[in-house]
Amino acid sequence: MMNKDLEKLVYLQDLDLMIEEAEDVEKLGFSITGCDELKQAREETAEKISKPSLYRYERLRGKLKRAIVPVKNDICLGCFLRQPTSKGKQGRERSEIFTCENCGRMLYWLD
């Protein structure tokens, strides 16, 4: 079972990416519907996340397009660095949010 904050942060990141894409399309001169609903959903989701986790996410999002990435076969899919085996075992239990030692992204394990 995934950490509740992490699950909400993944959802928040998906919303942020959709909002970003919609705004890019609007800049090209196309009209987009539903962007306000996405922003509302983002706001509601952000309110449900603990402040330290949200702050950490926002800080990473300022530097990186994807602040949260999956780990597959013990490899961070943000920077492709192999994660320590001990971290993988704890990450699979998903009791806390881990950070990649190389790129600083928040991690979640797929397997």
mmCIF file of N, CA, C and O in Angstrom:
data_model
loop_
_atom_site.group_PDB
_atom_site.id
_atom_site.type_symbol
_atom_site.label_atom_id
_atom_site.label_comp_id
_atom_site.label_asym_id
_atom_site.label_seq_id
_atom_site.Cartn_x
_atom_site.Cartn_y
_atom_site.Cartn_z
ATOM 1 N N MET A 1 0.850 -1.184 0.000
ATOM 2 C CA MET A 1 0.000 0.000 0.000
ATOM 3 C C MET A 1 0.895 1.246 0.000
ATOM 4 O O MET A 1 1.835 1.352 0.766
ATOM 5 N N MET A 2 0.603 2.164 -0.884
ATOM 6 C CA MET A 2 1.404 3.363 -1.042
ATOM 7 C C MET A 2 1.106 4.360 0.069
ATOM 8 O O MET A 2 -0.026 4.459 0.525
ATOM 9 N N ASN A 3 2.140 5.057 0.511
ATOM 10 C CA ASN A 3 1.989 6.130 1.493
ATOM 11 C C ASN A 3 0.904 7.085 1.008
ATOM 12 O O ASN A 3 0.880 7.473 -0.164
ATOM 13 N N LYS A 4 -0.009 7.475 1.890
ATOM 14 C CA LYS A 4 -1.156 8.320 1.492
ATOM 15 C C LYS A 4 -0.704 9.646 0.895
ATOM 16 O O LYS A 4 -1.263 10.109 -0.105
ATOM 17 N N ASP A 5 0.277 10.286 1.523
ATOM 18 C CA ASP A 5 0.775 11.554 0.986
ATOM 19 C C ASP A 5 1.389 11.352 -0.392
ATOM 20 O O ASP A 5 1.159 12.154 -1.299
ATOM 21 N N LEU A 6 2.135 10.281 -0.539
ATOM 22 C CA LEU A 6 2.793 10.014 -1.823
ATOM 23 C C LEU A 6 1.756 9.776 -2.922
ATOM 24 O O LEU A 6 1.886 10.287 -4.035
ATOM 25 N N GLU A 7 0.719 9.046 -2.592
ATOM 26 C CA GLU A 7 -0.362 8.789 -3.551
ATOM 27 C C GLU A 7 -1.005 10.106 -4.001
ATOM 28 O O GLU A 7 -1.232 10.326 -5.184
ATOM 29 N N LYS A 8 -1.234 10.990 -3.058
ATOM 30 C CA LYS A 8 -1.833 12.296 -3.400
ATOM 31 C C LYS A 8 -0.842 13.160 -4.176
ATOM 32 O O LYS A 8 -1.231 13.919 -5.068
ATOM 33 N N LEU A 9 0.435 13.051 -3.843
ATOM 34 C CA LEU A 9 1.449 13.826 -4.564
ATOM 35 C C LEU A 9 1.568 13.366 -6.018
ATOM 36 O O LEU A 9 1.746 14.193 -6.914
ATOM 37 N N VAL A 10 1.451 12.074 -6.250
ATOM 38 C CA VAL A 10 1.485 11.567 -7.630
ATOM 39 C C VAL A 10 0.287 12.128 -8.398
ATOM 40 O O VAL A 10 0.417 12.572 -9.541
ATOM 41 N N TYR A 11 -0.874 12.127 -7.761
ATOM 42 C CA TYR A 11 -2.077 12.688 -8.380
ATOM 43 C C TYR A 11 -1.893 14.182 -8.637
ATOM 44 O O TYR A 11 -2.239 14.688 -9.717
ATOM 45 N N LEU A 12 -1.310 14.883 -7.672
ATOM 46 C CA LEU A 12 -1.068 16.320 -7.816
ATOM 47 C C LEU A 12 -0.116 16.586 -8.987
ATOM 48 O O LEU A 12 -0.347 17.506 -9.785
ATOM 49 N N GLN A 13 0.914 15.775 -9.101
ATOM 50 C CA GLN A 13 1.853 15.941 -10.208
ATOM 51 C C GLN A 13 1.154 15.726 -11.549
ATOM 52 O O GLN A 13 1.382 16.475 -12.502
ATOM 53 N N ASP A 14 0.290 14.716 -11.631
ATOM 54 C CA ASP A 14 -0.466 14.479 -12.863
ATOM 55 C C ASP A 14 -1.315 15.707 -13.211
ATOM 56 O O ASP A 14 -1.370 16.121 -14.369
ATOM 57 N N LEU A 15 -1.965 16.284 -12.199
ATOM 58 C CA LEU A 15 -2.771 17.481 -12.438
ATOM 59 C C LEU A 15 -1.896 18.640 -12.905
ATOM 60 O O LEU A 15 -2.248 19.361 -13.846
ATOM 61 N N ASP A 16 -0.750 18.828 -12.249
ATOM 62 C CA ASP A 16 0.164 19.910 -12.643
ATOM 63 C C ASP A 16 0.614 19.756 -14.094
ATOM 64 O O ASP A 16 0.677 20.736 -14.838
ATOM 65 N N LEU A 17 0.914 18.527 -14.487
ATOM 66 C CA LEU A 17 1.361 18.289 -15.864
ATOM 67 C C LEU A 17 0.233 18.545 -16.861
ATOM 68 O O LEU A 17 0.465 19.119 -17.935
ATOM 69 N N MET A 18 -1.000 18.157 -16.509
ATOM 70 C CA MET A 18 -2.139 18.404 -17.401
ATOM 71 C C MET A 18 -2.411 19.904 -17.523
ATOM 72 O O MET A 18 -2.691 20.406 -18.614
ATOM 73 N N ILE A 19 -2.325 20.628 -16.413
ATOM 74 C CA ILE A 19 -2.536 22.087 -16.431
ATOM 75 C C ILE A 19 -1.464 22.749 -17.300
ATOM 76 O O ILE A 19 -1.763 23.614 -18.124
ATOM 77 N N GLU A 20 -0.231 22.310 -17.120
ATOM 78 C CA GLU A 20 0.888 22.842 -17.901
ATOM 79 C C GLU A 20 0.674 22.616 -19.398
ATOM 80 O O GLU A 20 0.866 23.533 -20.209
ATOM 81 N N GLU A 21 0.245 21.417 -19.756
ATOM 82 C CA GLU A 21 -0.005 21.105 -21.164
ATOM 83 C C GLU A 21 -1.154 21.934 -21.711
ATOM 84 O O GLU A 21 -1.092 22.430 -22.840
ATOM 85 N N ALA A 22 -2.219 22.089 -20.925
ATOM 86 C CA ALA A 22 -3.371 22.886 -21.369
ATOM 87 C C ALA A 22 -2.960 24.339 -21.588
ATOM 88 O O ALA A 22 -3.371 24.972 -22.575
ATOM 89 N N GLU A 23 -2.140 24.863 -20.685
ATOM 90 C CA GLU A 23 -1.687 26.253 -20.839
ATOM 91 C C GLU A 23 -0.777 26.412 -22.059
ATOM 92 O O GLU A 23 -0.829 27.438 -22.739
ATOM 93 N N ASP A 24 0.018 25.394 -22.342
ATOM 94 C CA ASP A 24 0.859 25.436 -23.545
ATOM 95 C C ASP A 24 0.000 25.462 -24.809
ATOM 96 O O ASP A 24 0.304 26.186 -25.756
ATOM 97 N N VAL A 25 -1.073 24.676 -24.817
ATOM 98 C CA VAL A 25 -1.970 24.640 -25.982
ATOM 99 C C VAL A 25 -2.682 25.986 -26.136
ATOM 100 O O VAL A 25 -2.827 26.494 -27.242
ATOM 101 N N GLU A 26 -3.087 26.571 -25.000
ATOM 102 C CA GLU A 26 -3.737 27.896 -25.054
ATOM 103 C C GLU A 26 -2.784 28.950 -25.607
ATOM 104 O O GLU A 26 -3.210 29.851 -26.327
ATOM 105 N N LYS A 27 -1.504 28.843 -25.283
ATOM 106 C CA LYS A 27 -0.524 29.801 -25.796
ATOM 107 C C LYS A 27 -0.414 29.718 -27.317
ATOM 108 O O LYS A 27 -0.052 30.692 -27.971
ATOM 109 N N LEU A 28 -0.741 28.554 -27.865
ATOM 110 C CA LEU A 28 -0.701 28.386 -29.315
ATOM 111 C C LEU A 28 -1.953 28.950 -29.988
ATOM 112 O O LEU A 28 -2.058 28.930 -31.210
ATOM 113 N N GLY A 29 -2.911 29.413 -29.181
ATOM 114 C CA GLY A 29 -4.109 30.035 -29.733
ATOM 115 C C GLY A 29 -5.332 29.149 -29.759
ATOM 116 O O GLY A 29 -6.375 29.555 -30.272
ATOM 117 N N PHE A 30 -5.264 27.953 -29.219
ATOM 118 C CA PHE A 30 -6.411 27.049 -29.175
ATOM 119 C C PHE A 30 -7.143 27.241 -27.845
ATOM 120 O O PHE A 30 -6.516 27.533 -26.830
ATOM 121 N N SER A 31 -8.459 27.087 -27.895
ATOM 122 C CA SER A 31 -9.205 27.215 -26.638
ATOM 123 C C SER A 31 -9.326 25.836 -25.984
ATOM 124 O O SER A 31 -9.519 24.825 -26.652
ATOM 125 N N ILE A 32 -9.200 25.810 -24.690
ATOM 126 C CA ILE A 32 -9.246 24.572 -23.902
ATOM 127 C C ILE A 32 -10.358 24.719 -22.872
ATOM 128 O O ILE A 32 -10.445 25.741 -22.190
ATOM 129 N N THR A 33 -11.170 23.694 -22.749
ATOM 130 C CA THR A 33 -12.181 23.702 -21.690
ATOM 131 C C THR A 33 -11.728 22.748 -20.588
ATOM 132 O O THR A 33 -10.996 21.799 -20.843
ATOM 133 N N GLY A 34 -12.151 23.044 -19.384
ATOM 134 C CA GLY A 34 -11.837 22.161 -18.255
ATOM 135 C C GLY A 34 -10.597 22.547 -17.475
ATOM 136 O O GLY A 34 -10.279 21.900 -16.478
ATOM 137 N N CYS A 35 -9.893 23.576 -17.916
ATOM 138 C CA CYS A 35 -8.664 23.970 -17.221
ATOM 139 C C CYS A 35 -8.981 24.484 -15.807
ATOM 140 O O CYS A 35 -8.241 24.202 -14.873
ATOM 141 N N ASP A 36 -10.095 25.206 -15.683
ATOM 142 C CA ASP A 36 -10.483 25.702 -14.351
ATOM 143 C C ASP A 36 -10.803 24.552 -13.406
ATOM 144 O O ASP A 36 -10.460 24.606 -12.222
ATOM 145 N N GLU A 37 -11.430 23.499 -13.931
ATOM 146 C CA GLU A 37 -11.737 22.325 -13.104
ATOM 147 C C GLU A 37 -10.444 21.629 -12.662
ATOM 148 O O GLU A 37 -10.354 21.140 -11.540
ATOM 149 N N LEU A 38 -9.468 21.570 -13.555
ATOM 150 C CA LEU A 38 -8.178 20.975 -13.193
ATOM 151 C C LEU A 38 -7.513 21.771 -12.073
ATOM 152 O O LEU A 38 -6.981 21.203 -11.121
ATOM 153 N N LYS A 39 -7.561 23.091 -12.186
ATOM 154 C CA LYS A 39 -6.946 23.939 -11.160
ATOM 155 C C LYS A 39 -7.681 23.798 -9.828
ATOM 156 O O LYS A 39 -7.048 23.786 -8.766
ATOM 157 N N GLN A 40 -8.989 23.670 -9.889
ATOM 158 C CA GLN A 40 -9.783 23.471 -8.667
ATOM 159 C C GLN A 40 -9.429 22.127 -8.022
ATOM 160 O O GLN A 40 -9.240 22.045 -6.807
ATOM 161 N N ALA A 41 -9.326 21.087 -8.843
ATOM 162 C CA ALA A 41 -8.959 19.764 -8.326
ATOM 163 C C ALA A 41 -7.555 19.799 -7.730
ATOM 164 O O ALA A 41 -7.289 19.173 -6.699
ATOM 165 N N ARG A 42 -6.665 20.558 -8.355
ATOM 166 C CA ARG A 42 -5.301 20.683 -7.848
ATOM 167 C C ARG A 42 -5.311 21.322 -6.463
ATOM 168 O O ARG A 42 -4.644 20.860 -5.537
ATOM 169 N N GLU A 43 -6.083 22.395 -6.347
ATOM 170 C CA GLU A 43 -6.159 23.105 -5.065
ATOM 171 C C GLU A 43 -6.718 22.203 -3.968
ATOM 172 O O GLU A 43 -6.189 22.158 -2.855
ATOM 173 N N GLU A 44 -7.780 21.463 -4.298
ATOM 174 C CA GLU A 44 -8.395 20.569 -3.315
ATOM 175 C C GLU A 44 -7.445 19.442 -2.906
ATOM 176 O O GLU A 44 -7.376 19.071 -1.741
ATOM 177 N N THR A 45 -6.712 18.920 -3.866
ATOM 178 C CA THR A 45 -5.751 17.850 -3.573
ATOM 179 C C THR A 45 -4.605 18.371 -2.713
ATOM 180 O O THR A 45 -4.191 17.719 -1.754
ATOM 181 N N ALA A 46 -4.109 19.560 -3.053
ATOM 182 C CA ALA A 46 -2.991 20.138 -2.297
ATOM 183 C C ALA A 46 -3.362 20.348 -0.831
ATOM 184 O O ALA A 46 -2.522 20.192 0.052
ATOM 185 N N GLU A 47 -4.622 20.687 -0.570
ATOM 186 C CA GLU A 47 -5.068 20.903 0.809
ATOM 187 C C GLU A 47 -5.033 19.623 1.641
ATOM 188 O O GLU A 47 -4.958 19.677 2.861
ATOM 189 N N LYS A 48 -5.090 18.480 0.981
ATOM 190 C CA LYS A 48 -5.140 17.191 1.688
ATOM 191 C C LYS A 48 -3.750 16.607 1.971
ATOM 192 O O LYS A 48 -3.636 15.574 2.612
ATOM 193 N N ILE A 49 -2.717 17.256 1.472
ATOM 194 C CA ILE A 49 -1.347 16.756 1.635
ATOM 195 C C ILE A 49 -0.687 17.474 2.807
ATOM 196 O O ILE A 49 -0.881 18.680 2.985
ATOM 197 N N SER A 50 0.115 16.739 3.580
ATOM 198 C CA SER A 50 0.790 17.365 4.719
ATOM 199 C C SER A 50 1.706 18.483 4.203
ATOM 200 O O SER A 50 2.292 18.380 3.115
ATOM 201 N N LYS A 51 1.831 19.525 4.995
ATOM 202 C CA LYS A 51 2.596 20.706 4.586
ATOM 203 C C LYS A 51 4.061 20.401 4.266
ATOM 204 O O LYS A 51 4.567 20.876 3.246
ATOM 205 N N PRO A 52 4.762 19.591 5.078
ATOM 206 C CA PRO A 52 6.161 19.307 4.726
ATOM 207 C C PRO A 52 6.305 18.577 3.393
ATOM 208 O O PRO A 52 7.191 18.894 2.606
ATOM 209 N N SER A 53 5.418 17.605 3.136
ATOM 210 C CA SER A 53 5.487 16.874 1.863
ATOM 211 C C SER A 53 5.154 17.791 0.698
ATOM 212 O O SER A 53 5.800 17.739 -0.351
ATOM 213 N N LEU A 54 4.143 18.635 0.879
ATOM 214 C CA LEU A 54 3.748 19.555 -0.189
ATOM 215 C C LEU A 54 4.861 20.560 -0.469
ATOM 216 O O LEU A 54 5.179 20.833 -1.633
ATOM 217 N N TYR A 55 5.486 21.071 0.578
ATOM 218 C CA TYR A 55 6.590 22.032 0.413
ATOM 219 C C TYR A 55 7.739 21.379 -0.358
ATOM 220 O O TYR A 55 8.296 21.971 -1.287
ATOM 221 N N ARG A 56 8.058 20.148 0.046
ATOM 222 C CA ARG A 56 9.140 19.416 -0.624
ATOM 223 C C ARG A 56 8.820 19.201 -2.103
ATOM 224 O O ARG A 56 9.673 19.390 -2.973
ATOM 225 N N TYR A 57 7.565 18.829 -2.386
ATOM 226 C CA TYR A 57 7.129 18.629 -3.768
ATOM 227 C C TYR A 57 7.224 19.932 -4.558
ATOM 228 O O TYR A 57 7.771 19.955 -5.661
ATOM 229 N N GLU A 58 6.689 21.016 -3.993
ATOM 230 C CA GLU A 58 6.689 22.303 -4.702
ATOM 231 C C GLU A 58 8.116 22.770 -4.989
ATOM 232 O O GLU A 58 8.388 23.318 -6.056
ATOM 233 N N ARG A 59 8.991 22.562 -4.040
ATOM 234 C CA ARG A 59 10.386 22.958 -4.231
ATOM 235 C C ARG A 59 11.021 22.165 -5.376
ATOM 236 O O ARG A 59 11.710 22.724 -6.231
ATOM 237 N N LEU A 60 10.776 20.861 -5.419
ATOM 238 C CA LEU A 60 11.305 20.029 -6.497
ATOM 239 C C LEU A 60 10.686 20.397 -7.838
ATOM 240 O O LEU A 60 11.370 20.422 -8.858
ATOM 241 N N ARG A 61 9.387 20.680 -7.844
ATOM 242 C CA ARG A 61 8.696 21.046 -9.092
ATOM 243 C C ARG A 61 9.242 22.354 -9.660
ATOM 244 O O ARG A 61 9.171 22.588 -10.861
ATOM 245 N N GLY A 62 9.785 23.186 -8.804
ATOM 246 C CA GLY A 62 10.397 24.419 -9.284
ATOM 247 C C GLY A 62 11.650 24.163 -10.106
ATOM 248 O O GLY A 62 12.010 24.957 -10.971
ATOM 249 N N LYS A 63 12.288 23.023 -9.831
ATOM 250 C CA LYS A 63 13.533 22.700 -10.532
ATOM 251 C C LYS A 63 13.341 21.642 -11.613
ATOM 252 O O LYS A 63 14.039 21.646 -12.611
ATOM 253 N N LEU A 64 12.420 20.713 -11.370
ATOM 254 C CA LEU A 64 12.270 19.554 -12.250
ATOM 255 C C LEU A 64 10.833 19.454 -12.752
ATOM 256 O O LEU A 64 9.898 19.767 -12.026
ATOM 257 N N LYS A 65 10.675 18.983 -13.978
ATOM 258 C CA LYS A 65 9.319 18.815 -14.506
ATOM 259 C C LYS A 65 8.583 17.727 -13.729
ATOM 260 O O LYS A 65 7.418 17.847 -13.415
ATOM 261 N N ARG A 66 9.281 16.632 -13.441
ATOM 262 C CA ARG A 66 8.686 15.538 -12.663
ATOM 263 C C ARG A 66 9.430 15.424 -11.330
ATOM 264 O O ARG A 66 10.590 15.033 -11.301
ATOM 265 N N ALA A 67 8.724 15.756 -10.261
ATOM 266 C CA ALA A 67 9.322 15.714 -8.929
ATOM 267 C C ALA A 67 9.231 14.327 -8.318
ATOM 268 O O ALA A 67 9.996 13.982 -7.437
ATOM 269 N N ILE A 68 8.285 13.531 -8.805
ATOM 270 C CA ILE A 68 8.061 12.189 -8.282
ATOM 271 C C ILE A 68 8.176 11.222 -9.445
ATOM 272 O O ILE A 68 7.516 11.400 -10.467
ATOM 273 N N VAL A 69 9.016 10.219 -9.282
ATOM 274 C CA VAL A 69 9.198 9.255 -10.369
ATOM 275 C C VAL A 69 9.162 7.841 -9.811
ATOM 276 O O VAL A 69 9.463 7.609 -8.644
ATOM 277 N N PRO A 70 8.805 6.888 -10.661
ATOM 278 C CA PRO A 70 8.815 5.492 -10.213
ATOM 279 C C PRO A 70 10.219 4.911 -10.215
ATOM 280 O O PRO A 70 11.124 5.424 -10.880
ATOM 281 N N VAL A 71 10.362 3.837 -9.463
ATOM 282 C CA VAL A 71 11.588 3.043 -9.457
ATOM 283 C C VAL A 71 11.213 1.674 -9.993
ATOM 284 O O VAL A 71 10.258 1.056 -9.530
ATOM 285 N N LYS A 72 11.937 1.238 -11.004
ATOM 286 C CA LYS A 72 11.671 -0.088 -11.564
ATOM 287 C C LYS A 72 12.990 -0.853 -11.591
ATOM 288 O O LYS A 72 14.001 -0.323 -12.053
ATOM 289 N N ASN A 73 12.970 -2.087 -11.117
ATOM 290 C CA ASN A 73 14.186 -2.907 -11.010
ATOM 291 C C ASN A 73 15.281 -2.156 -10.253
ATOM 292 O O ASN A 73 16.444 -2.164 -10.657
ATOM 293 N N ASP A 74 14.883 -1.437 -9.207
ATOM 294 C CA ASP A 74 15.781 -0.654 -8.346
ATOM 295 C C ASP A 74 16.470 0.491 -9.075
ATOM 296 O O ASP A 74 17.495 0.995 -8.627
ATOM 297 N N ILE A 75 15.924 0.948 -10.200
ATOM 298 C CA ILE A 75 16.513 2.060 -10.940
ATOM 299 C C ILE A 75 15.539 3.241 -10.934
ATOM 300 O O ILE A 75 14.369 3.095 -11.305
ATOM 301 N N CYS A 76 16.030 4.402 -10.503
ATOM 302 C CA CYS A 76 15.227 5.627 -10.515
ATOM 303 C C CYS A 76 14.954 5.985 -11.980
ATOM 304 O O CYS A 76 15.889 6.140 -12.766
ATOM 305 N N LEU A 77 13.698 6.123 -12.359
ATOM 306 C CA LEU A 77 13.376 6.433 -13.747
ATOM 307 C C LEU A 77 13.444 7.937 -14.029
ATOM 308 O O LEU A 77 13.053 8.388 -15.102
ATOM 309 N N GLY A 78 13.963 8.696 -13.075
ATOM 310 C CA GLY A 78 14.218 10.120 -13.307
ATOM 311 C C GLY A 78 15.634 10.344 -13.795
ATOM 312 O O GLY A 78 15.880 11.078 -14.746
ATOM 313 N N CYS A 79 16.603 9.675 -13.145
ATOM 314 C CA CYS A 79 18.021 9.869 -13.509
ATOM 315 C C CYS A 79 18.714 8.558 -13.875
ATOM 316 O O CYS A 79 19.879 8.576 -14.244
ATOM 317 N N PHE A 80 18.008 7.441 -13.748
ATOM 318 C CA PHE A 80 18.501 6.108 -14.111
ATOM 319 C C PHE A 80 19.659 5.618 -13.238
ATOM 320 O O PHE A 80 20.482 4.823 -13.684
ATOM 321 N N LEU A 81 19.718 6.091 -12.005
ATOM 322 C CA LEU A 81 20.701 5.606 -11.052
ATOM 323 C C LEU A 81 20.100 4.442 -10.267
ATOM 324 O O LEU A 81 18.956 4.517 -9.823
ATOM 325 N N ARG A 82 20.896 3.380 -10.109
ATOM 326 C CA ARG A 82 20.450 2.234 -9.313
ATOM 327 C C ARG A 82 20.359 2.651 -7.849
ATOM 328 O O ARG A 82 21.274 3.258 -7.313
ATOM 329 N N GLN A 83 19.257 2.309 -7.217
ATOM 330 C CA GLN A 83 19.035 2.635 -5.814
ATOM 331 C C GLN A 83 19.606 1.529 -4.940
ATOM 332 O O GLN A 83 19.635 0.363 -5.354
ATOM 333 N N PRO A 84 20.083 1.866 -3.744
ATOM 334 C CA PRO A 84 20.599 0.834 -2.842
ATOM 335 C C PRO A 84 19.538 -0.232 -2.573
ATOM 336 O O PRO A 84 18.346 0.078 -2.448
ATOM 337 N N THR A 85 19.987 -1.469 -2.468
ATOM 338 C CA THR A 85 19.073 -2.586 -2.246
ATOM 339 C C THR A 85 18.267 -2.413 -0.967
ATOM 340 O O THR A 85 17.075 -2.708 -0.938
ATOM 341 N N SER A 86 18.915 -1.893 0.070
ATOM 342 C CA SER A 86 18.211 -1.706 1.348
ATOM 343 C C SER A 86 17.070 -0.694 1.199
ATOM 344 O O SER A 86 16.012 -0.842 1.797
ATOM 345 N N LYS A 87 17.277 0.329 0.397
ATOM 346 C CA LYS A 87 16.229 1.325 0.182
ATOM 347 C C LYS A 87 15.061 0.714 -0.591
ATOM 348 O O LYS A 87 13.909 1.020 -0.334
ATOM 349 N N GLY A 88 15.386 -0.187 -1.523
ATOM 350 C CA GLY A 88 14.343 -0.831 -2.317
ATOM 351 C C GLY A 88 13.392 -1.645 -1.467
ATOM 352 O O GLY A 88 12.182 -1.608 -1.647
ATOM 353 N N LYS A 89 13.972 -2.368 -0.502
ATOM 354 C CA LYS A 89 13.128 -3.189 0.375
ATOM 355 C C LYS A 89 12.175 -2.302 1.173
ATOM 356 O O LYS A 89 10.977 -2.563 1.249
ATOM 357 N N GLN A 90 12.704 -1.226 1.730
ATOM 358 C CA GLN A 90 11.866 -0.310 2.509
ATOM 359 C C GLN A 90 10.885 0.438 1.606
ATOM 360 O O GLN A 90 9.748 0.694 1.987
ATOM 361 N N GLY A 91 11.330 0.779 0.401
ATOM 362 C CA GLY A 91 10.468 1.497 -0.526
ATOM 363 C C GLY A 91 9.275 0.686 -0.974
ATOM 364 O O GLY A 91 8.188 1.225 -1.182
ATOM 365 N N ARG A 92 9.483 -0.620 -1.113
ATOM 366 C CA ARG A 92 8.379 -1.493 -1.516
ATOM 367 C C ARG A 92 7.317 -1.584 -0.425
ATOM 368 O O ARG A 92 6.150 -1.794 -0.703
ATOM 369 N N GLU A 93 7.758 -1.444 0.813
ATOM 370 C CA GLU A 93 6.790 -1.441 1.918
ATOM 371 C C GLU A 93 6.005 -0.140 1.938
ATOM 372 O O GLU A 93 4.934 -0.064 2.511
ATOM 373 N N ARG A 94 6.581 0.910 1.328
ATOM 374 C CA ARG A 94 5.913 2.189 1.092
ATOM 375 C C ARG A 94 5.421 2.864 2.366
ATOM 376 O O ARG A 94 4.356 3.452 2.406
ATOM 377 N N SER A 95 6.204 2.737 3.411
ATOM 378 C CA SER A 95 5.800 3.372 4.658
ATOM 379 C C SER A 95 6.242 4.828 4.721
ATOM 380 O O SER A 95 5.676 5.616 5.463
ATOM 381 N N GLU A 96 7.259 5.202 3.967
ATOM 382 C CA GLU A 96 7.713 6.582 3.972
ATOM 383 C C GLU A 96 8.128 6.990 2.560
ATOM 384 O O GLU A 96 8.259 6.159 1.678
ATOM 385 N N ILE A 97 8.338 8.277 2.377
ATOM 386 C CA ILE A 97 8.715 8.784 1.067
ATOM 387 C C ILE A 97 10.234 8.827 0.988
ATOM 388 O O ILE A 97 10.886 9.453 1.813
ATOM 389 N N PHE A 98 10.802 8.159 -0.017
ATOM 390 C CA PHE A 98 12.240 8.135 -0.218
ATOM 391 C C PHE A 98 12.642 9.112 -1.310
ATOM 392 O O PHE A 98 11.846 9.443 -2.186
ATOM 393 N N THR A 99 13.895 9.520 -1.246
ATOM 394 C CA THR A 99 14.445 10.457 -2.217
ATOM 395 C C THR A 99 15.624 9.802 -2.924
ATOM 396 O O THR A 99 16.425 9.115 -2.296
ATOM 397 N N CYS A 100 15.735 10.051 -4.221
ATOM 398 C CA CYS A 100 16.877 9.553 -4.976
ATOM 399 C C CYS A 100 18.112 10.336 -4.522
ATOM 400 O O CYS A 100 18.084 11.574 -4.491
ATOM 401 N N GLU A 101 19.171 9.604 -4.207
ATOM 402 C CA GLU A 101 20.393 10.256 -3.729
ATOM 403 C C GLU A 101 21.099 11.046 -4.827
ATOM 404 O O GLU A 101 21.883 11.938 -4.552
ATOM 405 N N ASN A 102 20.827 10.726 -6.075
ATOM 406 C CA ASN A 102 21.480 11.411 -7.185
ATOM 407 C C ASN A 102 20.707 12.652 -7.641
ATOM 408 O O ASN A 102 21.259 13.743 -7.706
ATOM 409 N N CYS A 103 19.410 12.502 -7.941
ATOM 410 C CA CYS A 103 18.653 13.622 -8.525
ATOM 411 C C CYS A 103 17.746 14.331 -7.522
ATOM 412 O O CYS A 103 17.258 15.425 -7.793
ATOM 413 N N GLY A 104 17.495 13.726 -6.378
ATOM 414 C CA GLY A 104 16.684 14.358 -5.349
ATOM 415 C C GLY A 104 15.190 14.174 -5.521
ATOM 416 O O GLY A 104 14.410 14.681 -4.713
ATOM 417 N N ARG A 105 14.752 13.465 -6.572
ATOM 418 C CA ARG A 105 13.319 13.254 -6.785
ATOM 419 C C ARG A 105 12.738 12.316 -5.725
ATOM 420 O O ARG A 105 13.438 11.472 -5.194
ATOM 421 N N MET A 106 11.446 12.490 -5.460
ATOM 422 C CA MET A 106 10.735 11.563 -4.592
ATOM 423 C C MET A 106 10.485 10.290 -5.388
ATOM 424 O O MET A 106 10.220 10.350 -6.592
ATOM 425 N N LEU A 107 10.556 9.163 -4.715
ATOM 426 C CA LEU A 107 10.490 7.870 -5.393
ATOM 427 C C LEU A 107 9.309 7.036 -4.925
ATOM 428 O O LEU A 107 8.908 7.111 -3.766
ATOM 429 N N TYR A 108 8.772 6.243 -5.848
ATOM 430 C CA TYR A 108 7.843 5.171 -5.478
ATOM 431 C C TYR A 108 8.176 3.948 -6.313
ATOM 432 O O TYR A 108 8.630 4.049 -7.439
ATOM 433 N N TRP A 109 7.994 2.788 -5.715
ATOM 434 C CA TRP A 109 8.408 1.535 -6.353
ATOM 435 C C TRP A 109 7.251 0.921 -7.112
ATOM 436 O O TRP A 109 6.132 0.835 -6.592
ATOM 437 N N LEU A 110 7.533 0.492 -8.337
ATOM 438 C CA LEU A 110 6.518 -0.163 -9.165
ATOM 439 C C LEU A 110 6.421 -1.654 -8.879
ATOM 440 O O LEU A 110 5.384 -2.252 -9.025
ATOM 441 N N ASP A 111 7.547 -2.263 -8.503
ATOM 442 C CA ASP A 111 7.528 -3.713 -8.304
ATOM 443 C C ASP A 111 7.732 -4.078 -6.865
ATOM 444 O O ASP A 111 8.049 -3.333 -6.032
#
